[in-house]
mmCIF file of C-alpha atoms in Angstrom:
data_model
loop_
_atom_site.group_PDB
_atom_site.id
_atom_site.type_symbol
_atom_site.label_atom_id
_atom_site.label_comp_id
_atom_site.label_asym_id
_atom_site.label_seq_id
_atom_site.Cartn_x
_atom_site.Cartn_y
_atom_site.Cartn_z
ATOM 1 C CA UNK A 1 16.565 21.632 -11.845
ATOM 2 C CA UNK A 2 15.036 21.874 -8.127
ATOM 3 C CA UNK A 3 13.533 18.630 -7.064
ATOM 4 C CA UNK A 4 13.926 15.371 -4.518
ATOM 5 C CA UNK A 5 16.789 12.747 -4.916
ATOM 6 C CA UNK A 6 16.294 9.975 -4.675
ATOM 7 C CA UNK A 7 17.738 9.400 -1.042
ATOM 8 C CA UNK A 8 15.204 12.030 0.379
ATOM 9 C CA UNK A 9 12.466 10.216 -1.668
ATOM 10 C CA UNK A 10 13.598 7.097 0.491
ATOM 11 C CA UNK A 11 13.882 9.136 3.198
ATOM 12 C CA UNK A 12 10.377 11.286 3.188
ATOM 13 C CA UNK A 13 8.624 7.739 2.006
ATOM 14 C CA UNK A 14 9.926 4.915 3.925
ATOM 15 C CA UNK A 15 10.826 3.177 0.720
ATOM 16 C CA UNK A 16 14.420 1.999 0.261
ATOM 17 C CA UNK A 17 16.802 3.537 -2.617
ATOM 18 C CA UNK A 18 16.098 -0.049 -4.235
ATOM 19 C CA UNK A 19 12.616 -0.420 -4.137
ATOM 20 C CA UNK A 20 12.120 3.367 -6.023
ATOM 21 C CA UNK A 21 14.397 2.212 -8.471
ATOM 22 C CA UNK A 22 11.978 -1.126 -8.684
ATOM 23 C CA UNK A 23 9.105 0.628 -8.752
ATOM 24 C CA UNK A 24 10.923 3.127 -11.582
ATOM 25 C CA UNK A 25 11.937 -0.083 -13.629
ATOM 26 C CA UNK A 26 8.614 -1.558 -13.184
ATOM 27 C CA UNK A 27 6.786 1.137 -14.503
ATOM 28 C CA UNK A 28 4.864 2.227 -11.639
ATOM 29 C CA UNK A 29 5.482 6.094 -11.509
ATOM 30 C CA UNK A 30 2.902 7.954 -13.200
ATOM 31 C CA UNK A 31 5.276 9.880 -15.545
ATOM 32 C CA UNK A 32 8.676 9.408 -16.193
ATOM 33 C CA UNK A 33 11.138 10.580 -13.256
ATOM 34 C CA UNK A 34 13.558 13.582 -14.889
ATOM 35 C CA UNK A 35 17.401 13.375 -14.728
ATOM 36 C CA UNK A 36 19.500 16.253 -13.505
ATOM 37 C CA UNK A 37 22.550 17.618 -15.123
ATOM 38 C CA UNK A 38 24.518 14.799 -14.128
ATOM 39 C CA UNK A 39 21.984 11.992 -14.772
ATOM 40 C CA UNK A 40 20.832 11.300 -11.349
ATOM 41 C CA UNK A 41 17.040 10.998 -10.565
ATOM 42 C CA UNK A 42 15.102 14.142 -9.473
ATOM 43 C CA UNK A 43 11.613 13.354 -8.254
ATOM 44 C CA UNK A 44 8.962 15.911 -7.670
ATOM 45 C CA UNK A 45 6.146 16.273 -4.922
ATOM 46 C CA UNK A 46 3.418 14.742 -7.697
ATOM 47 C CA UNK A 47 5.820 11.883 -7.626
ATOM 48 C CA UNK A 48 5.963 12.016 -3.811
ATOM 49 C CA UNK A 49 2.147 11.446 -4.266
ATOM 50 C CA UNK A 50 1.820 9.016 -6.680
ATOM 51 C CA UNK A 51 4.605 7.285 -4.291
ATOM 52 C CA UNK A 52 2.081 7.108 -1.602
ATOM 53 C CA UNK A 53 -1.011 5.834 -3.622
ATOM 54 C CA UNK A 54 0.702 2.691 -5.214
ATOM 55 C CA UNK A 55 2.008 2.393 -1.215
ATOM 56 C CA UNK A 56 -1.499 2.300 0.392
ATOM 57 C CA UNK A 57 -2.155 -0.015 -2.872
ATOM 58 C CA UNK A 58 0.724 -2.203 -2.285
ATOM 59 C CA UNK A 59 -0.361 -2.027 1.647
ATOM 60 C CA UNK A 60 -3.638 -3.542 0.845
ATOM 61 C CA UNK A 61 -2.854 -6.376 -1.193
ATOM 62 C CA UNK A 62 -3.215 -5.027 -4.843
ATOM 63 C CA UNK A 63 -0.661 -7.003 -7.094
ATOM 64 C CA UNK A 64 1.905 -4.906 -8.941
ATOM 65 C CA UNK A 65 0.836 -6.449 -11.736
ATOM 66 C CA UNK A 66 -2.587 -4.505 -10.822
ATOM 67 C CA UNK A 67 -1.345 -1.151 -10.002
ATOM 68 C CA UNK A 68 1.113 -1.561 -12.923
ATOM 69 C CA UNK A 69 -1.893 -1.563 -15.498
ATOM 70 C CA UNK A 70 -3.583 0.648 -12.781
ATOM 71 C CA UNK A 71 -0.751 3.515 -13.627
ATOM 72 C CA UNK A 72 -0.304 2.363 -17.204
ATOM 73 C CA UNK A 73 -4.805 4.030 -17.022
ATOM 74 C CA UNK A 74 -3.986 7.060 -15.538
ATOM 75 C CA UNK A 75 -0.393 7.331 -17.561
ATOM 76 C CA UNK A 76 -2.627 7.327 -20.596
ATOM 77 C CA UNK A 77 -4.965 10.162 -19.572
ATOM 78 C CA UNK A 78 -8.532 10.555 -19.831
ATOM 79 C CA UNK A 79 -10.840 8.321 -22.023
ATOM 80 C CA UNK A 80 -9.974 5.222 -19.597
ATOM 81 C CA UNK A 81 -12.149 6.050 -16.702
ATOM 82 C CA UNK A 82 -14.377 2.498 -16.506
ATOM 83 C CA UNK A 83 -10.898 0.912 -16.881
ATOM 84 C CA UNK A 84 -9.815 2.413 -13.706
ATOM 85 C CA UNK A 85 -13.017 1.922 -12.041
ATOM 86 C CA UNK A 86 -12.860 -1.649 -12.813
ATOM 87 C CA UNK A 87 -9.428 -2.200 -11.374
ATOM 88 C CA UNK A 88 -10.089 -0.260 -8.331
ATOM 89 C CA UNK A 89 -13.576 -2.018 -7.468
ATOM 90 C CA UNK A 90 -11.852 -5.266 -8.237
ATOM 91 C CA UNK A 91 -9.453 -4.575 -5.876
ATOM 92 C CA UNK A 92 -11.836 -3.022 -2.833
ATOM 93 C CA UNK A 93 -14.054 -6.012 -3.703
ATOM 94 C CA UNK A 94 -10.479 -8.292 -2.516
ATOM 95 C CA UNK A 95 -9.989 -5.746 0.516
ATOM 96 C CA UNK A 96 -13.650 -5.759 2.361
ATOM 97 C CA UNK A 97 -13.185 -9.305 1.471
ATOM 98 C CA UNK A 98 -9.680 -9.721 3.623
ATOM 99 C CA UNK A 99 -11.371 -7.508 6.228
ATOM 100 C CA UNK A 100 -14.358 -9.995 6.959
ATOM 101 C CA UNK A 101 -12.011 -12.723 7.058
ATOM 102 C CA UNK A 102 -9.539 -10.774 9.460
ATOM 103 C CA UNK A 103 -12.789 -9.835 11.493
ATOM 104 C CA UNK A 104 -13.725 -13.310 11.632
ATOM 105 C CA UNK A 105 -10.074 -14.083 12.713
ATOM 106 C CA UNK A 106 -10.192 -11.459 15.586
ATOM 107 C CA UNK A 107 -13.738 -12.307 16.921
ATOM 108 C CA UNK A 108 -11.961 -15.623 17.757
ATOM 109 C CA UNK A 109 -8.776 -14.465 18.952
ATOM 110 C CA UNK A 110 -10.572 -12.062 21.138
ATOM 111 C CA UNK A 111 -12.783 -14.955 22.463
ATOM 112 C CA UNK A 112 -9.383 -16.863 23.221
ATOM 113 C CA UNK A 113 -8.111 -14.194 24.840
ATOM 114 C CA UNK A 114 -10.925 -13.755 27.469
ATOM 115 C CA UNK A 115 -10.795 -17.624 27.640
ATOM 116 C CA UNK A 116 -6.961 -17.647 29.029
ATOM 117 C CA UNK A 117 -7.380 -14.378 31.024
ATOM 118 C CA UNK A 118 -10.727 -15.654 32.816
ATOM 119 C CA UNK A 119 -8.818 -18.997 33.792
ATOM 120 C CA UNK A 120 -5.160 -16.858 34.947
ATOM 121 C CA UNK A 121 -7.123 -14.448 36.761
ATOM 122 C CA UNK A 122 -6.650 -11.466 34.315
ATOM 123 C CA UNK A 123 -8.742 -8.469 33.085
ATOM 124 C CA UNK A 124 -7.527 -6.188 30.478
ATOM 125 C CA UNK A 125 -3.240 -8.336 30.845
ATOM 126 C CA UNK A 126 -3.433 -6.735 34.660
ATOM 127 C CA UNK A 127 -3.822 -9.740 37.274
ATOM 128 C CA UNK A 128 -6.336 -9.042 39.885
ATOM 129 C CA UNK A 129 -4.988 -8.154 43.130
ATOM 130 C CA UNK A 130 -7.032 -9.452 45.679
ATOM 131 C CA UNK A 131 -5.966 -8.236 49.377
#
């Protein structure tokens, strides 16, 4: 059987040897990962990209508990589509959220920033030379 172990899963996704068996035991791979001859995991390149969507997921806040029912949708195949929807708007609904807030938190940073660079002589971290 030709396929990925689970090292160069690790290795090709930045995700440790643990954390793919977490995700495994979790039930967060769209379909079941096969076994080779001698029981060890063999992942495939759809698994490489379901990897990466409950990654970006994961990146932007979405509970596992979320992408766990998320996966447990699309695991069940078609007929769930307003399901998936929901979760998915749900969680973009949480993300623009986070991203006004972290706006809001730069905007003020920023303002700091110029604050403390005005009063040390600084544009851009470079101090002015003056001859």
């Amino acid at each position: 059987m030709s396929g990925l172990s689970i090292g160069q899963v690790a290795e090709r996704t930045g995700l440790s040897v643990h954390t793919l068996r977490f995700y495994e035991r979790e039930g967060l791979l769209a379909q079941p990962v096969s076994r080779g001859v001698a029981g060890h995991r063999v992942y495939s390149e759809d698994d490489i990209g379901w990897l990466g969507v409950c990654m970006r997921l994961r990146a932007s806040g979405m509970p596992l508990t979320d992408i766990r029912r998320y996966t447990e949708l699309v695991r069940a195949g078609q007929g769930n589509e307003v399901e998936r929807l929901e979760v998915l708007r749900e969680h973009r609904d949480r993300v623009v959220a986070q991203m006004r807030e972290l706006d809001e938190c730069l905007k003020l940073i920023s303002h700091k920033v110029a604050i403390y660079e005005g009063r040390l002589g600084l544009r851009d971290g470079v101090t002015e030379c003056t001859p």
